[in-house]
């Protein structure tokens, strides 16, 4: 696996003809339409910046976890996460923010793998996720939980 070292990432945002719907092009390859959260139900195929933010943190933790498992020579049979963001708006100031982000992960590994080892590797992933590390010192609390199942 290649290491990234110092890297630069890009995303491009373009307004569409539909008010409050923009297209994001990620890395020059994939694009998706984004809009404010209340509009996602009435605009099929769109997502919100809020959902992208949560997905980026969850994907980062999962990918770093998978890499850690691979380096430790642990077979990962299945991995699923649910990311929940608690979002609040201050009534007086009108400022909105996520206050807590929870990542609930279920990893399935072979029966002979020590659960403490899996938990330790998951903790490493949490601490080494560059997206999650952007939250250090912010008003957002990042909570991770791992459930290990065996097959």
PDB file of C-alpha atoms in Angstrom:
ATOM      1  CA  UNK A   1       0.000   0.000   0.000  1.00  0.00           C
ATOM      2  CA  UNK A   2       1.216   3.496  -0.832  1.00  0.00           C
ATOM      3  CA  UNK A   3       1.545   6.076   1.917  1.00  0.00           C
ATOM      4  CA  UNK A   4       0.111   9.507   1.235  1.00  0.00           C
ATOM      5  CA  UNK A   5       2.696  11.658   2.993  1.00  0.00           C
ATOM      6  CA  UNK A   6       1.973  15.277   2.191  1.00  0.00           C
ATOM      7  CA  UNK A   7      -0.968  15.378  -0.205  1.00  0.00           C
ATOM      8  CA  UNK A   8      -3.454  17.807  -1.666  1.00  0.00           C
ATOM      9  CA  UNK A   9      -7.061  16.861  -2.305  1.00  0.00           C
ATOM     10  CA  UNK A  10      -9.596  18.789  -4.374  1.00  0.00           C
ATOM     11  CA  UNK A  11     -13.335  19.011  -4.760  1.00  0.00           C
ATOM     12  CA  UNK A  12     -15.198  21.330  -7.119  1.00  0.00           C
ATOM     13  CA  UNK A  13     -18.598  22.827  -6.420  1.00  0.00           C
ATOM     14  CA  UNK A  14     -20.838  24.137  -9.218  1.00  0.00           C
ATOM     15  CA  UNK A  15     -24.280  25.708  -8.902  1.00  0.00           C
ATOM     16  CA  UNK A  16     -26.930  23.962 -10.996  1.00  0.00           C
ATOM     17  CA  UNK A  17     -29.937  25.544 -12.690  1.00  0.00           C
ATOM     18  CA  UNK A  18     -32.069  24.442  -9.729  1.00  0.00           C
ATOM     19  CA  UNK A  19     -31.877  26.886  -6.793  1.00  0.00           C
ATOM     20  CA  UNK A  20     -29.948  25.558  -3.779  1.00  0.00           C
ATOM     21  CA  UNK A  21     -28.729  22.436  -5.577  1.00  0.00           C
ATOM     22  CA  UNK A  22     -25.042  22.249  -6.384  1.00  0.00           C
ATOM     23  CA  UNK A  23     -22.913  19.560  -7.959  1.00  0.00           C
ATOM     24  CA  UNK A  24     -19.744  18.455  -6.185  1.00  0.00           C
ATOM     25  CA  UNK A  25     -17.041  16.784  -8.253  1.00  0.00           C
ATOM     26  CA  UNK A  26     -14.721  14.750  -6.067  1.00  0.00           C
ATOM     27  CA  UNK A  27     -11.178  14.123  -7.248  1.00  0.00           C
ATOM     28  CA  UNK A  28     -12.238  14.846 -10.820  1.00  0.00           C
ATOM     29  CA  UNK A  29     -14.007  11.502 -11.193  1.00  0.00           C
ATOM     30  CA  UNK A  30     -17.258  11.235  -9.272  1.00  0.00           C
ATOM     31  CA  UNK A  31     -19.941  13.824  -8.791  1.00  0.00           C
ATOM     32  CA  UNK A  32     -22.971  14.113  -6.575  1.00  0.00           C
ATOM     33  CA  UNK A  33     -25.702  16.696  -6.095  1.00  0.00           C
ATOM     34  CA  UNK A  34     -25.981  18.444  -2.734  1.00  0.00           C
ATOM     35  CA  UNK A  35     -28.689  20.591  -1.219  1.00  0.00           C
ATOM     36  CA  UNK A  36     -29.835  21.771   2.224  1.00  0.00           C
ATOM     37  CA  UNK A  37     -31.067  18.879   4.424  1.00  0.00           C
ATOM     38  CA  UNK A  38     -34.777  19.798   4.241  1.00  0.00           C
ATOM     39  CA  UNK A  39     -34.661  19.518   0.427  1.00  0.00           C
ATOM     40  CA  UNK A  40     -33.169  16.003   0.188  1.00  0.00           C
ATOM     41  CA  UNK A  41     -36.574  14.323   0.518  1.00  0.00           C
ATOM     42  CA  UNK A  42     -38.100  16.349  -2.300  1.00  0.00           C
ATOM     43  CA  UNK A  43     -35.013  16.131  -4.549  1.00  0.00           C
ATOM     44  CA  UNK A  44     -34.256  12.431  -5.181  1.00  0.00           C
ATOM     45  CA  UNK A  45     -30.617  11.582  -5.781  1.00  0.00           C
ATOM     46  CA  UNK A  46     -29.294  14.438  -3.662  1.00  0.00           C
ATOM     47  CA  UNK A  47     -27.456  14.417  -0.380  1.00  0.00           C
ATOM     48  CA  UNK A  48     -26.638  17.151   2.112  1.00  0.00           C
ATOM     49  CA  UNK A  49     -23.257  18.489   3.221  1.00  0.00           C
ATOM     50  CA  UNK A  50     -24.199  17.127   6.663  1.00  0.00           C
ATOM     51  CA  UNK A  51     -24.504  13.575   5.329  1.00  0.00           C
ATOM     52  CA  UNK A  52     -21.248  13.917   3.373  1.00  0.00           C
ATOM     53  CA  UNK A  53     -19.474  15.120   6.514  1.00  0.00           C
ATOM     54  CA  UNK A  54     -20.704  12.147   8.547  1.00  0.00           C
ATOM     55  CA  UNK A  55     -19.914   9.714   5.733  1.00  0.00           C
ATOM     56  CA  UNK A  56     -16.373  11.066   5.358  1.00  0.00           C
ATOM     57  CA  UNK A  57     -15.610  10.535   9.047  1.00  0.00           C
ATOM     58  CA  UNK A  58     -17.118   7.036   9.056  1.00  0.00           C
ATOM     59  CA  UNK A  59     -15.375   6.038   5.834  1.00  0.00           C
ATOM     60  CA  UNK A  60     -12.056   7.313   7.155  1.00  0.00           C
ATOM     61  CA  UNK A  61     -12.279   5.328  10.400  1.00  0.00           C
ATOM     62  CA  UNK A  62     -13.393   2.187   8.536  1.00  0.00           C
ATOM     63  CA  UNK A  63     -10.647   2.406   5.923  1.00  0.00           C
ATOM     64  CA  UNK A  64      -7.907   3.042   8.496  1.00  0.00           C
ATOM     65  CA  UNK A  65      -9.321   0.137  10.544  1.00  0.00           C
ATOM     66  CA  UNK A  66      -9.285  -2.156   7.512  1.00  0.00           C
ATOM     67  CA  UNK A  67      -5.663  -1.188   6.758  1.00  0.00           C
ATOM     68  CA  UNK A  68      -4.689  -1.847  10.398  1.00  0.00           C
ATOM     69  CA  UNK A  69      -6.370  -5.264  10.287  1.00  0.00           C
ATOM     70  CA  UNK A  70      -4.614  -6.078   7.022  1.00  0.00           C
ATOM     71  CA  UNK A  71      -1.214  -5.121   8.471  1.00  0.00           C
ATOM     72  CA  UNK A  72      -1.966  -7.295  11.522  1.00  0.00           C
ATOM     73  CA  UNK A  73      -2.876 -10.151   9.157  1.00  0.00           C
ATOM     74  CA  UNK A  74      -6.455 -10.367  10.422  1.00  0.00           C
ATOM     75  CA  UNK A  75      -9.087 -11.425   7.900  1.00  0.00           C
ATOM     76  CA  UNK A  76     -11.997  -9.006   7.864  1.00  0.00           C
ATOM     77  CA  UNK A  77     -15.098 -10.914   6.817  1.00  0.00           C
ATOM     78  CA  UNK A  78     -17.575  -8.052   7.085  1.00  0.00           C
ATOM     79  CA  UNK A  79     -17.638  -4.446   8.262  1.00  0.00           C
ATOM     80  CA  UNK A  80     -20.656  -2.204   8.743  1.00  0.00           C
ATOM     81  CA  UNK A  81     -20.959   1.184  10.434  1.00  0.00           C
ATOM     82  CA  UNK A  82     -23.802   3.495  11.281  1.00  0.00           C
ATOM     83  CA  UNK A  83     -22.771   7.106  11.787  1.00  0.00           C
ATOM     84  CA  UNK A  84     -25.128   9.291  13.828  1.00  0.00           C
ATOM     85  CA  UNK A  85     -24.651  13.038  14.055  1.00  0.00           C
ATOM     86  CA  UNK A  86     -26.358  15.003  16.815  1.00  0.00           C
ATOM     87  CA  UNK A  87     -27.081  18.440  15.369  1.00  0.00           C
ATOM     88  CA  UNK A  88     -28.236  21.453  17.352  1.00  0.00           C
ATOM     89  CA  UNK A  89     -29.215  25.020  16.582  1.00  0.00           C
ATOM     90  CA  UNK A  90     -28.811  27.719  19.214  1.00  0.00           C
ATOM     91  CA  UNK A  91     -32.151  29.516  19.572  1.00  0.00           C
ATOM     92  CA  UNK A  92     -30.570  32.870  20.440  1.00  0.00           C
ATOM     93  CA  UNK A  93     -27.703  33.068  17.952  1.00  0.00           C
ATOM     94  CA  UNK A  94     -29.142  30.829  15.231  1.00  0.00           C
ATOM     95  CA  UNK A  95     -25.773  29.057  14.958  1.00  0.00           C
ATOM     96  CA  UNK A  96     -25.970  25.381  14.060  1.00  0.00           C
ATOM     97  CA  UNK A  97     -23.424  22.623  14.616  1.00  0.00           C
ATOM     98  CA  UNK A  98     -22.905  18.970  15.255  1.00  0.00           C
ATOM     99  CA  UNK A  99     -22.300  18.411  18.956  1.00  0.00           C
ATOM    100  CA  UNK A 100     -21.604  14.678  18.925  1.00  0.00           C
ATOM    101  CA  UNK A 101     -20.829  12.189  16.192  1.00  0.00           C
ATOM    102  CA  UNK A 102     -21.209   8.510  17.013  1.00  0.00           C
ATOM    103  CA  UNK A 103     -19.733   5.732  14.894  1.00  0.00           C
ATOM    104  CA  UNK A 104     -21.292   2.350  15.684  1.00  0.00           C
ATOM    105  CA  UNK A 105     -19.272  -0.364  13.945  1.00  0.00           C
ATOM    106  CA  UNK A 106     -19.750  -4.108  13.635  1.00  0.00           C
ATOM    107  CA  UNK A 107     -16.752  -6.103  12.427  1.00  0.00           C
ATOM    108  CA  UNK A 108     -16.933  -9.796  11.629  1.00  0.00           C
ATOM    109  CA  UNK A 109     -13.683 -11.749  11.880  1.00  0.00           C
ATOM    110  CA  UNK A 110     -12.692 -15.437  12.060  1.00  0.00           C
ATOM    111  CA  UNK A 111     -13.407 -17.241  15.341  1.00  0.00           C
ATOM    112  CA  UNK A 112      -9.750 -17.599  16.346  1.00  0.00           C
ATOM    113  CA  UNK A 113      -9.037 -13.828  16.533  1.00  0.00           C
ATOM    114  CA  UNK A 114      -8.653 -12.218  19.971  1.00  0.00           C
ATOM    115  CA  UNK A 115     -11.316  -9.548  20.564  1.00  0.00           C
ATOM    116  CA  UNK A 116      -8.868  -7.360  22.527  1.00  0.00           C
ATOM    117  CA  UNK A 117      -6.595  -7.276  19.483  1.00  0.00           C
ATOM    118  CA  UNK A 118      -9.485  -6.189  17.258  1.00  0.00           C
ATOM    119  CA  UNK A 119     -10.506  -3.486  19.746  1.00  0.00           C
ATOM    120  CA  UNK A 120      -6.918  -2.231  19.973  1.00  0.00           C
ATOM    121  CA  UNK A 121      -6.709  -1.984  16.165  1.00  0.00           C
ATOM    122  CA  UNK A 122     -10.046  -0.144  16.089  1.00  0.00           C
ATOM    123  CA  UNK A 123      -8.737   2.330  18.680  1.00  0.00           C
ATOM    124  CA  UNK A 124      -5.672   2.858  16.478  1.00  0.00           C
ATOM    125  CA  UNK A 125      -7.988   3.558  13.540  1.00  0.00           C
ATOM    126  CA  UNK A 126      -9.991   6.085  15.562  1.00  0.00           C
ATOM    127  CA  UNK A 127      -6.809   7.896  16.615  1.00  0.00           C
ATOM    128  CA  UNK A 128      -5.301   7.844  13.113  1.00  0.00           C
ATOM    129  CA  UNK A 129      -8.284   8.956  11.056  1.00  0.00           C
ATOM    130  CA  UNK A 130      -7.195  12.304   9.576  1.00  0.00           C
ATOM    131  CA  UNK A 131     -10.797  13.415   9.051  1.00  0.00           C
ATOM    132  CA  UNK A 132     -11.793  12.634  12.642  1.00  0.00           C
ATOM    133  CA  UNK A 133      -8.598  14.276  13.887  1.00  0.00           C
ATOM    134  CA  UNK A 134      -9.844  17.568  12.421  1.00  0.00           C
ATOM    135  CA  UNK A 135     -12.417  17.547  15.236  1.00  0.00           C
ATOM    136  CA  UNK A 136      -9.787  17.578  17.999  1.00  0.00           C
ATOM    137  CA  UNK A 137     -10.218  20.800  19.949  1.00  0.00           C
ATOM    138  CA  UNK A 138     -13.575  21.544  18.330  1.00  0.00           C
ATOM    139  CA  UNK A 139     -17.029  21.584  19.873  1.00  0.00           C
ATOM    140  CA  UNK A 140     -17.774  18.148  18.380  1.00  0.00           C
ATOM    141  CA  UNK A 141     -17.323  15.016  20.468  1.00  0.00           C
ATOM    142  CA  UNK A 142     -16.425  11.926  18.407  1.00  0.00           C
ATOM    143  CA  UNK A 143     -17.552   8.657  20.005  1.00  0.00           C
ATOM    144  CA  UNK A 144     -16.741   5.255  18.530  1.00  0.00           C
ATOM    145  CA  UNK A 145     -18.112   1.857  19.466  1.00  0.00           C
ATOM    146  CA  UNK A 146     -17.053  -1.527  18.105  1.00  0.00           C
ATOM    147  CA  UNK A 147     -18.978  -4.781  18.291  1.00  0.00           C
ATOM    148  CA  UNK A 148     -17.004  -7.832  17.180  1.00  0.00           C
ATOM    149  CA  UNK A 149     -18.794 -10.871  15.821  1.00  0.00           C
ATOM    150  CA  UNK A 150     -17.256 -14.122  14.716  1.00  0.00           C
ATOM    151  CA  UNK A 151     -17.837 -16.441  11.806  1.00  0.00           C
TER     152      UNK A 151
END
